[in-house]
Amino acid sequence: MSIRQLSTESYNKEAMLVGVLWNNPDLFDIYTHDKLNKMTFGNVIWAFYMGIARRLHNDNYSVFDDITVQAVVTELKLNDKFEKYGGYALIEELMEETKGKEENFEGYYDEVKKYALLREYYKLFGDKVLEPIGNYDYKTLSRGAISMYWNDKLNNVDMDHNETNIVAYNLLANLTGFIEDLDVNPDLGMPFYKGRKLTDMINGWDYGTLSIIGAFSGNGKTSFIMEKLVMSCIIEKEKLAIIANEMDLAQYQKMLLITIMGTEMYEKFKDHFGDKVRFNRKSINKGNFTAEEKMKLEMAVEWVGEKIGDDSSLIKLIPLEDYTMDNVEKVVKKFARRGYLRWLVDTAKPSDGGGNKERWRVFVEDFDRLYKLCRKNGGGLGLAMFATVQQADTHVGKYWLNEQCLADGKKIKNVADLVWHLRPVHPQEYEGGANALEVVNWKPKREDKFNNDEGVEDEVSFVTDDGTNMIKHKVTLKQPKVYYALFTSKNRRGMTNLTGLDVLILEVDFNSNRWKEVGWCKNVKRDDFM
């Protein structure tokens, strides 16, 4: 067998790939030149037609008719090749055959890239690349599996070389020592946790999914994921890795302790300290703890020990100062092999080293690579990944949030399974405001009609499987409590705000980092088209 044989095997997949590209030129925005070029193809005909299509797309043509194509071919002085390879008639026939098959594009792309990879490995390793041995058979393995097979032979040397720039901490290790350090050195910085409604919205945080949570700068992205996701992983004993590029180990450990004290320790603190259940969040930066403060911190550490035992490596924190997607992929692949299949990227941003590309294009390409890492098939690792992103300041005053608040980076929505947007409830949305929110929750109907809760409607709304009568309960948003609104602009595992899902309202106590689900809201002001 030879490289020529590999090119023959990939001929049909390359043809289908090109046909879909000609029908859907917008795909070139995601599959840029560095991902898809003439070197990707084993057949010169399809490499040629792909190149013509990219040129047409770069010239802002959205429809590739025969006149337009001929003009560009003539301009490039490629008439002889064009006619030799079959002219417009060949590609027109292929476009007709692949019409409506854009959903298969990923499959064609993976197969074409797989054979491109095999050709490169063949140049390095010769016939061994094509010889079945043990569990290795290039015809049945995915591109990712083939890459892993050959790279693993060199991986130890490669990782030893690169690991000097990668530091991984055990987030849950030595918390007692951390308290002592805070005391004398001030200012060191799967279901969802208590989130039945959040869990129901997407049927839980599943593997093979890429999720996005957007919020404005300083508006609670990390606080939200710490309470809803990190706490859940501790309780469920799920391995989790966090790629961090904005906060250091001390800051995450502080937030972890604050969250544990504000959620799990509340009832225990009542037993020990009576009315003094709150831990002042500012105190964790000041050191010189009172006996009461230190006891509360130590009780939080004891709770961690009760949940995880001796497994302080359950959650990895990986600061990544050199945030490039190449480095992200290296880190993810390394720790995924060690069983870390749940991931938080906090905060995702366009990776460095994008050259002259616009930042939003780099951002879209980065998320495409994250998506490919997460998915269960097509060479993916089957990860469950949440990425926090910063929403554009130009949308700070908006009432209704969707992918538009991601500005030029809104196309990252295309590859995500879930996109959530967080914002504080505006002053005008509280009780008595011009845009006051109408929020309802569901509560069991009380049997004593004289003791029905205030704000509960009389009619029975539905009956649960166990026979409980559930009725609507109106919730009034009053200051000085802090409320947040959670919007869902994309949800592959359920509904969105445009398909019937209401906006979720949460009550937030940042001192305790507690996010309480309050109810559903239908009447958020629609200003997304303004």
Coordinates of N, CA and C in Angstrom, one line a residue, residues 187-369:
D187 N -4.5 39.0 52.4 CA -4.8 39.3 51.0 C -4.0 38.3 50.0
L188 N -4.1 37.1 50.3 CA -3.6 36.1 49.3 C -4.9 35.7 48.5
G189 N -5.2 36.0 47.8 CA -6.5 35.8 47.1 C -7.1 34.3 46.9
M190 N -24.3 15.9 39.3 CA -24.0 16.4 38.2 C -25.3 16.6 37.6
P191 N -25.8 16.7 38.8 CA -26.8 17.7 38.8 C -26.1 19.0 39.3
F192 N -26.7 20.1 39.0 CA -26.1 21.4 39.5 C -26.4 21.4 41.0
Y193 N -25.4 22.0 41.7 CA -25.6 22.1 43.2 C -26.8 22.9 43.5
K194 N -27.7 22.3 44.3 CA -28.9 23.0 44.7 C -29.5 23.8 43.6
G195 N -29.6 23.1 42.4 CA -30.1 23.7 41.2 C -31.0 22.8 40.4
R196 N -32.1 22.5 41.1 CA -33.1 21.5 40.4 C -33.6 22.1 39.1
K197 N -33.9 23.4 39.1 CA -34.4 24.0 37.8 C -33.3 24.0 36.8
L198 N -32.1 24.4 37.1 CA -31.0 24.4 36.2 C -30.7 22.9 35.7
T199 N -30.8 22.0 36.5 CA -30.6 20.6 36.1 C -31.7 20.1 35.2
D200 N -32.9 20.5 35.5 CA -34.0 20.1 34.6 C -33.9 20.8 33.2
M201 N -33.4 22.0 33.2 CA -33.3 22.7 31.9 C -32.5 22.0 30.9
I202 N -31.4 21.3 31.3 CA -30.6 20.6 30.4 C -30.4 19.1 30.7
N203 N -31.2 18.7 31.6 CA -31.1 17.3 32.1 C -29.7 16.9 32.6
G204 N -29.2 17.9 33.3 CA -27.9 17.6 34.0 C -26.7 17.9 33.0
W205 N -25.5 18.0 33.7 CA -24.3 18.4 33.0 C -23.7 17.1 32.4
D206 N -23.9 16.8 31.1 CA -23.6 15.6 30.5 C -22.2 15.6 29.8
Y207 N -21.7 14.4 29.6 CA -20.4 14.3 28.9 C -20.7 14.5 27.4
G208 N -19.6 14.9 26.7 CA -19.7 15.2 25.3 C -20.4 16.5 24.9
T209 N -20.4 17.4 25.9 CA -21.1 18.7 25.7 C -20.1 19.9 26.0
L210 N -20.3 20.9 25.2 CA -19.6 22.2 25.5 C -20.7 23.2 25.8
S211 N -20.5 23.8 27.0 CA -21.5 24.8 27.5 C -20.8 26.1 27.7
I212 N -21.6 27.2 27.5 CA -21.1 28.6 27.7 C -21.9 29.3 28.7
I213 N -21.3 30.0 29.6 CA -22.0 30.9 30.6 C -21.4 32.2 30.4
G214 N -22.2 33.2 29.9 CA -21.7 34.5 29.7 C -22.2 35.5 30.8
A215 N -21.4 36.4 31.2 CA -21.8 37.5 32.1 C -20.9 38.7 31.9
F216 N -21.3 39.8 32.3 CA -20.5 41.0 32.2 C -19.4 41.0 33.2
S217 N -18.3 41.8 32.9 CA -17.1 41.8 33.7 C -17.5 42.1 35.2
G218 N -16.9 41.2 36.1 CA -17.2 41.3 37.5 C -18.6 41.1 38.0
N219 N -19.3 40.3 37.2 CA -20.7 40.1 37.5 C -21.1 38.6 37.8
G220 N -20.1 37.9 38.4 CA -20.4 36.6 39.0 C -20.2 35.4 38.2
K221 N -19.5 35.4 37.1 CA -19.3 34.2 36.3 C -18.6 33.1 37.2
T222 N -17.5 33.4 37.8 CA -16.7 32.4 38.6 C -17.5 32.0 39.8
S223 N -18.2 33.0 40.4 CA -19.0 32.7 41.6 C -20.1 31.7 41.3
F224 N -20.7 31.9 40.2 CA -21.8 30.9 39.7 C -21.2 29.5 39.5
I225 N -20.1 29.4 38.8 CA -19.6 28.0 38.5 C -19.0 27.4 39.8
M226 N -18.5 28.2 40.7 CA -18.0 27.6 41.9 C -19.1 27.0 42.7
E227 N -20.3 27.7 42.9 CA -21.4 27.2 43.6 C -22.1 26.0 42.9
K228 N -22.4 26.2 41.6 CA -23.2 25.3 40.9 C -22.5 24.1 40.4
L229 N -21.2 24.2 40.1 CA -20.5 23.1 39.4 C -19.4 22.5 40.3
V230 N -18.5 23.4 40.9 CA -17.4 22.9 41.7 C -18.0 22.1 42.9
M231 N -19.0 22.8 43.6 CA -19.6 22.1 44.8 C -20.2 20.8 44.4
S232 N -20.9 20.8 43.2 CA -21.5 19.5 42.8 C -20.5 18.4 42.6
C233 N -19.3 18.8 42.0 CA -18.3 17.8 41.7 C -17.7 17.2 43.0
I234 N -17.6 18.1 44.0 CA -17.1 17.6 45.3 C -18.1 16.6 45.9
I235 N -19.4 17.0 45.9 CA -20.4 16.1 46.5 C -20.6 14.8 45.7
E236 N -20.5 14.9 44.4 CA -20.7 13.7 43.5 C -19.4 12.9 43.3
K237 N -18.3 13.5 43.9 CA -16.9 12.9 43.7 C -16.6 12.7 42.2
E238 N -16.8 13.7 41.5 CA -16.5 13.7 40.1 C -15.2 14.5 39.8
K239 N -14.3 13.9 39.1 CA -13.0 14.6 38.8 C -13.3 15.8 38.0
L240 N -12.6 16.9 38.3 CA -12.8 18.1 37.6 C -11.5 18.8 37.4
A241 N -11.3 19.4 36.3 CA -10.1 20.2 36.0 C -10.5 21.6 35.6
I242 N -9.8 22.6 36.2 CA -10.2 24.0 35.9 C -9.0 24.7 35.2
I243 N -9.2 25.2 34.0 CA -8.1 26.0 33.3 C -8.4 27.5 33.7
A244 N -7.5 28.1 34.4 CA -7.7 29.4 34.9 C -6.7 30.4 34.3
N245 N -7.2 31.5 33.8 CA -6.3 32.5 33.3 C -6.5 33.9 33.9
E246 N -7.4 34.0 34.9 CA -7.7 35.3 35.5 C -7.5 35.3 37.0
M247 N -7.6 34.2 37.7 CA -7.5 34.1 39.1 C -6.4 33.0 39.5
D248 N -5.8 33.2 40.6 CA -4.8 32.2 41.0 C -5.3 31.2 42.0
L249 N -4.5 30.3 42.5 CA -4.9 29.3 43.4 C -5.5 29.8 44.7
A250 N -4.9 30.8 45.3 CA -5.4 31.4 46.5 C -6.8 32.0 46.4
Q251 N -7.0 32.6 45.2 CA -8.3 33.2 45.0 C -9.4 32.2 44.9
Y252 N -9.1 31.1 44.2 CA -10.1 30.0 44.0 C -10.3 29.3 45.4
Q253 N -9.3 29.1 46.2 CA -9.5 28.5 47.5 C -10.3 29.4 48.4
K254 N -10.1 30.7 48.4 CA -10.9 31.6 49.2 C -12.3 31.5 48.8
M255 N -12.6 31.5 47.5 CA -14.0 31.4 47.0 C -14.6 30.1 47.4
L256 N -13.8 29.0 47.3 CA -14.3 27.7 47.7 C -14.8 27.7 49.2
L257 N -13.9 28.2 50.1 CA -14.2 28.2 51.5 C -15.4 29.1 51.8
I258 N -15.5 30.2 51.1 CA -16.7 31.1 51.3 C -18.0 30.4 50.9
T259 N -17.9 29.7 49.8 CA -19.1 29.0 49.3 C -19.5 27.9 50.2
I260 N -18.6 27.1 50.7 CA -18.9 26.0 51.6 C -19.5 26.6 52.9
M261 N -18.9 27.6 53.4 CA -19.5 28.2 54.7 C -20.9 28.8 54.4
G262 N -21.1 29.3 53.2 CA -22.4 30.0 53.0 C -23.5 29.1 52.5
T263 N -23.1 27.8 52.3 CA -24.2 26.8 51.8 C -24.2 25.7 52.7
E264 N -23.3 24.8 52.7 CA -23.3 23.5 53.5 C -23.2 23.8 55.0
M265 N -22.5 24.8 55.4 CA -22.3 25.0 56.9 C -23.4 25.8 57.6
Y266 N -24.4 26.3 56.8 CA -25.3 27.2 57.4 C -26.0 26.6 58.7
E267 N -26.6 25.4 58.5 CA -27.3 24.8 59.6 C -26.3 24.5 60.8
K268 N -25.1 24.0 60.4 CA -24.1 23.7 61.5 C -23.7 24.9 62.2
F269 N -23.6 26.0 61.5 CA -23.2 27.3 62.2 C -24.3 27.7 63.1
K270 N -25.5 27.5 62.8 CA -26.6 27.9 63.7 C -26.5 27.1 65.0
D271 N -26.2 25.8 64.9 CA -26.0 25.0 66.1 C -24.9 25.5 67.0
H272 N -23.8 25.9 66.3 CA -22.6 26.3 67.1 C -22.6 27.8 67.5
F273 N -23.1 28.6 66.6 CA -22.9 30.1 66.9 C -24.2 30.8 67.0
G274 N -25.4 30.1 67.0 CA -26.6 30.8 67.1 C -26.9 31.7 66.0
D275 N -27.2 33.0 66.3 CA -27.5 34.0 65.2 C -26.3 34.4 64.4
K276 N -25.1 34.1 64.8 CA -23.9 34.5 64.2 C -23.5 33.5 63.1
V277 N -24.4 33.2 62.1 CA -24.1 32.2 61.1 C -23.3 32.7 60.0
R278 N -23.3 34.0 59.8 CA -22.6 34.6 58.6 C -21.1 34.7 58.9
F279 N -20.3 34.5 57.8 CA -18.9 34.7 57.8 C -18.7 35.9 56.9
N280 N -18.2 37.0 57.4 CA -17.9 38.2 56.6 C -16.9 37.9 55.6
R281 N -17.3 38.0 54.3 CA -16.4 37.6 53.2 C -15.1 38.4 53.2
K282 N -15.2 39.7 53.6 CA -14.0 40.5 53.6 C -12.9 40.0 54.6
S283 N -13.4 39.3 55.6 CA -12.4 38.9 56.7 C -11.4 37.9 56.2
I284 N -11.8 37.1 55.1 CA -10.8 36.1 54.6 C -9.6 36.8 54.0
N285 N -9.7 38.1 53.6 CA -8.5 38.8 53.1 C -7.7 39.5 54.2
K286 N -8.3 39.6 55.3 CA -7.6 40.4 56.4 C -6.7 39.6 57.3
G287 N -7.0 38.3 57.4 CA -6.2 37.5 58.3 C -6.5 37.9 59.8
N288 N -5.6 37.5 60.7 CA -5.9 37.8 62.1 C -7.3 37.4 62.6
F289 N -7.6 36.1 62.2 CA -9.0 35.7 62.4 C -9.4 35.6 63.9
T290 N -10.6 35.9 64.2 CA -11.1 35.7 65.5 C -11.2 34.2 65.7
A291 N -11.4 33.8 67.0 CA -11.6 32.3 67.2 C -12.8 31.8 66.5
E292 N -13.9 32.6 66.5 CA -15.1 32.2 65.8 C -14.8 32.0 64.3
E293 N -14.2 33.0 63.7 CA -13.9 32.9 62.2 C -13.0 31.7 61.9
K294 N -12.0 31.5 62.7 CA -11.1 30.4 62.4 C -11.9 29.0 62.5
M295 N -12.7 28.9 63.5 CA -13.5 27.7 63.7 C -14.4 27.5 62.5
K296 N -15.0 28.5 62.0 CA -15.9 28.4 60.8 C -15.1 27.9 59.6
L297 N -13.9 28.4 59.4 CA -13.1 28.0 58.3 C -12.7 26.5 58.5
E298 N -12.3 26.2 59.7 CA -11.9 24.8 59.9 C -13.0 23.8 59.7
M299 N -14.3 24.2 60.1 CA -15.4 23.4 59.9 C -15.7 23.2 58.4
A300 N -15.4 24.2 57.6 CA -15.5 24.1 56.1 C -14.5 23.1 55.6
V301 N -13.3 23.1 56.1 CA -12.3 22.2 55.7 C -12.7 20.7 56.1
E302 N -13.2 20.6 57.3 CA -13.7 19.3 57.8 C -14.7 18.7 56.8
W303 N -15.6 19.6 56.4 CA -16.7 19.1 55.4 C -16.1 18.6 54.2
V304 N -15.0 19.3 53.6 CA -14.3 18.8 52.4 C -13.8 17.4 52.7
G305 N -13.1 17.2 53.9 CA -12.5 15.9 54.2 C -13.6 14.8 54.3
E306 N -14.7 15.2 54.8 CA -15.8 14.2 54.9 C -16.3 13.7 53.5
K307 N -16.3 14.6 52.6 CA -16.8 14.3 51.2 C -15.7 13.6 50.4
I308 N -14.5 14.0 50.5 CA -13.5 13.4 49.5 C -12.5 12.4 50.1
G309 N -12.5 12.3 51.5 CA -11.5 11.4 52.1 C -10.1 11.9 51.9
D310 N -9.3 11.0 51.4 CA -7.9 11.4 51.1 C -7.6 11.8 49.7
D311 N -8.7 11.9 48.9 CA -8.5 12.2 47.5 C -8.4 13.7 47.2
S312 N -7.3 14.4 47.6 CA -7.2 15.8 47.4 C -7.0 16.2 46.0
S313 N -6.7 15.2 45.1 CA -6.5 15.4 43.7 C -7.8 15.4 42.9
L314 N -8.9 15.4 43.6 CA -10.2 15.3 42.9 C -10.4 16.4 41.9
I315 N -10.0 17.6 42.3 CA -10.2 18.8 41.5 C -8.8 19.4 41.2
K316 N -8.5 19.6 40.0 CA -7.2 20.2 39.5 C -7.4 21.6 39.1
L317 N -6.6 22.5 39.6 CA -6.6 23.9 39.1 C -5.3 24.1 38.3
I318 N -5.5 24.5 37.0 CA -4.3 24.6 36.1 C -4.3 26.1 35.6
P319 N -3.5 26.9 36.3 CA -3.3 28.3 35.8 C -2.6 28.3 34.4
L320 N -3.1 29.0 33.4 CA -2.5 29.0 32.1 C -2.3 30.4 31.7
E321 N -1.1 30.9 32.1 CA -0.8 32.3 31.7 C -0.6 32.5 30.2
D322 N 0.0 31.5 29.6 CA 0.2 31.5 28.2 C -1.0 30.9 27.5
Y323 N -2.1 31.6 27.4 CA -3.4 31.1 27.0 C -3.4 31.0 25.5
T324 N -3.0 29.9 24.9 CA -3.2 29.6 23.5 C -4.0 28.3 23.4
M325 N -4.7 28.2 22.3 CA -5.5 26.9 22.2 C -4.6 25.7 22.0
D326 N -3.4 25.9 21.5 CA -2.5 24.7 21.4 C -2.2 24.3 22.9
N327 N -1.9 25.2 23.8 CA -1.6 24.9 25.2 C -2.8 24.3 25.9
V328 N -4.0 24.8 25.6 CA -5.2 24.3 26.1 C -5.4 22.8 25.7
E329 N -5.2 22.6 24.4 CA -5.4 21.2 24.0 C -4.4 20.2 24.6
K330 N -3.2 20.7 24.8 CA -2.2 19.8 25.4 C -2.6 19.5 26.8
V331 N -3.0 20.5 27.6 CA -3.4 20.3 29.0 C -4.6 19.4 29.0
V332 N -5.6 19.6 28.2 CA -6.8 18.8 28.3 C -6.5 17.4 27.9
K333 N -5.8 17.2 26.9 CA -5.5 15.8 26.5 C -4.7 15.0 27.6
K334 N -3.7 15.8 28.2 CA -2.9 15.2 29.2 C -3.8 14.7 30.4
F335 N -4.6 15.6 30.9 CA -5.4 15.3 32.1 C -6.6 14.4 31.8
A336 N -7.1 14.4 30.6 CA -8.2 13.5 30.2 C -7.7 12.1 30.3
R337 N -6.5 11.9 29.9 CA -6.0 10.5 30.0 C -5.9 10.0 31.4
R338 N -5.9 11.0 32.3 CA -5.8 10.7 33.8 C -7.2 10.7 34.4
G339 N -8.2 10.7 33.6 CA -9.6 10.6 34.1 C -10.3 11.9 34.4
Y340 N -9.7 13.0 34.0 CA -10.4 14.3 34.3 C -11.2 14.6 33.0
L341 N -12.5 14.3 33.1 CA -13.4 14.4 31.9 C -14.4 15.6 32.1
R342 N -14.4 16.2 33.3 CA -15.2 17.4 33.5 C -14.2 18.6 33.6
W343 N -14.6 19.7 32.8 CA -13.7 20.8 32.6 C -14.4 22.1 32.8
L344 N -13.7 23.1 33.4 CA -14.1 24.5 33.4 C -13.0 25.3 32.8
V345 N -13.3 26.2 31.8 CA -12.4 27.1 31.3 C -12.8 28.5 31.8
D346 N -12.0 29.1 32.6 CA -12.5 30.3 33.3 C -11.3 31.3 33.3
T347 N -11.3 32.3 32.3 CA -12.4 32.7 31.4 C -11.9 32.4 30.0
A348 N -12.7 31.9 29.1 CA -12.3 31.7 27.7 C -12.2 33.1 27.0
K349 N -11.2 33.2 26.2 CA -11.0 34.4 25.5 C -10.2 34.1 24.2
P350 N -10.1 35.0 23.2 CA -9.4 34.6 22.0 C -7.9 34.4 22.4
S351 N -7.4 33.2 22.0 CA -6.1 32.8 22.4 C -5.0 33.7 21.8
D352 N -3.9 33.8 22.5 CA -2.8 34.7 22.0 C -2.2 34.0 20.8
G353 N -1.5 34.8 20.0 CA -0.8 34.2 18.8 C -1.7 34.1 17.6
G354 N -2.7 34.9 17.5 CA -3.6 34.8 16.4 C -3.1 35.5 15.1
G355 N -1.9 36.1 15.2 CA -1.4 36.8 14.1 C -2.2 38.0 13.7
N356 N -2.5 38.1 12.4 CA -3.2 39.3 11.9 C -4.7 39.0 11.9
K357 N -5.2 37.9 12.3 CA -6.6 37.6 12.3 C -7.3 38.5 13.3
E358 N -8.6 38.8 12.9 CA -9.4 39.5 13.8 C -9.7 38.6 15.1
R359 N -9.8 39.3 16.2 CA -10.0 38.6 17.5 C -11.2 37.7 17.5
W360 N -12.3 38.1 16.9 CA -13.5 37.3 16.9 C -13.4 36.1 16.0
R361 N -12.6 36.2 15.0 CA -12.3 35.0 14.1 C -11.5 33.9 14.9
V362 N -10.5 34.4 15.7 CA -9.7 33.6 16.5 C -10.6 32.9 17.6
F363 N -11.5 33.7 18.2 CA -12.4 33.2 19.2 C -13.3 32.1 18.7
V364 N -13.8 32.3 17.5 CA -14.7 31.3 16.9 C -13.9 30.0 16.6
E365 N -12.7 30.1 16.1 CA -11.8 29.0 15.8 C -11.5 28.2 17.1
D366 N -11.2 29.0 18.1 CA -10.9 28.4 19.4 C -12.0 27.5 19.9
F367 N -13.2 28.0 19.8 CA -14.4 27.3 20.3 C -14.7 26.1 19.4
D368 N -14.4 26.2 18.2 CA -14.5 25.0 17.3 C -13.6 23.9 17.8
R369 N -12.4 24.3 18.2 CA -11.4 23.3 18.7 C -11.9 22.7 20.0

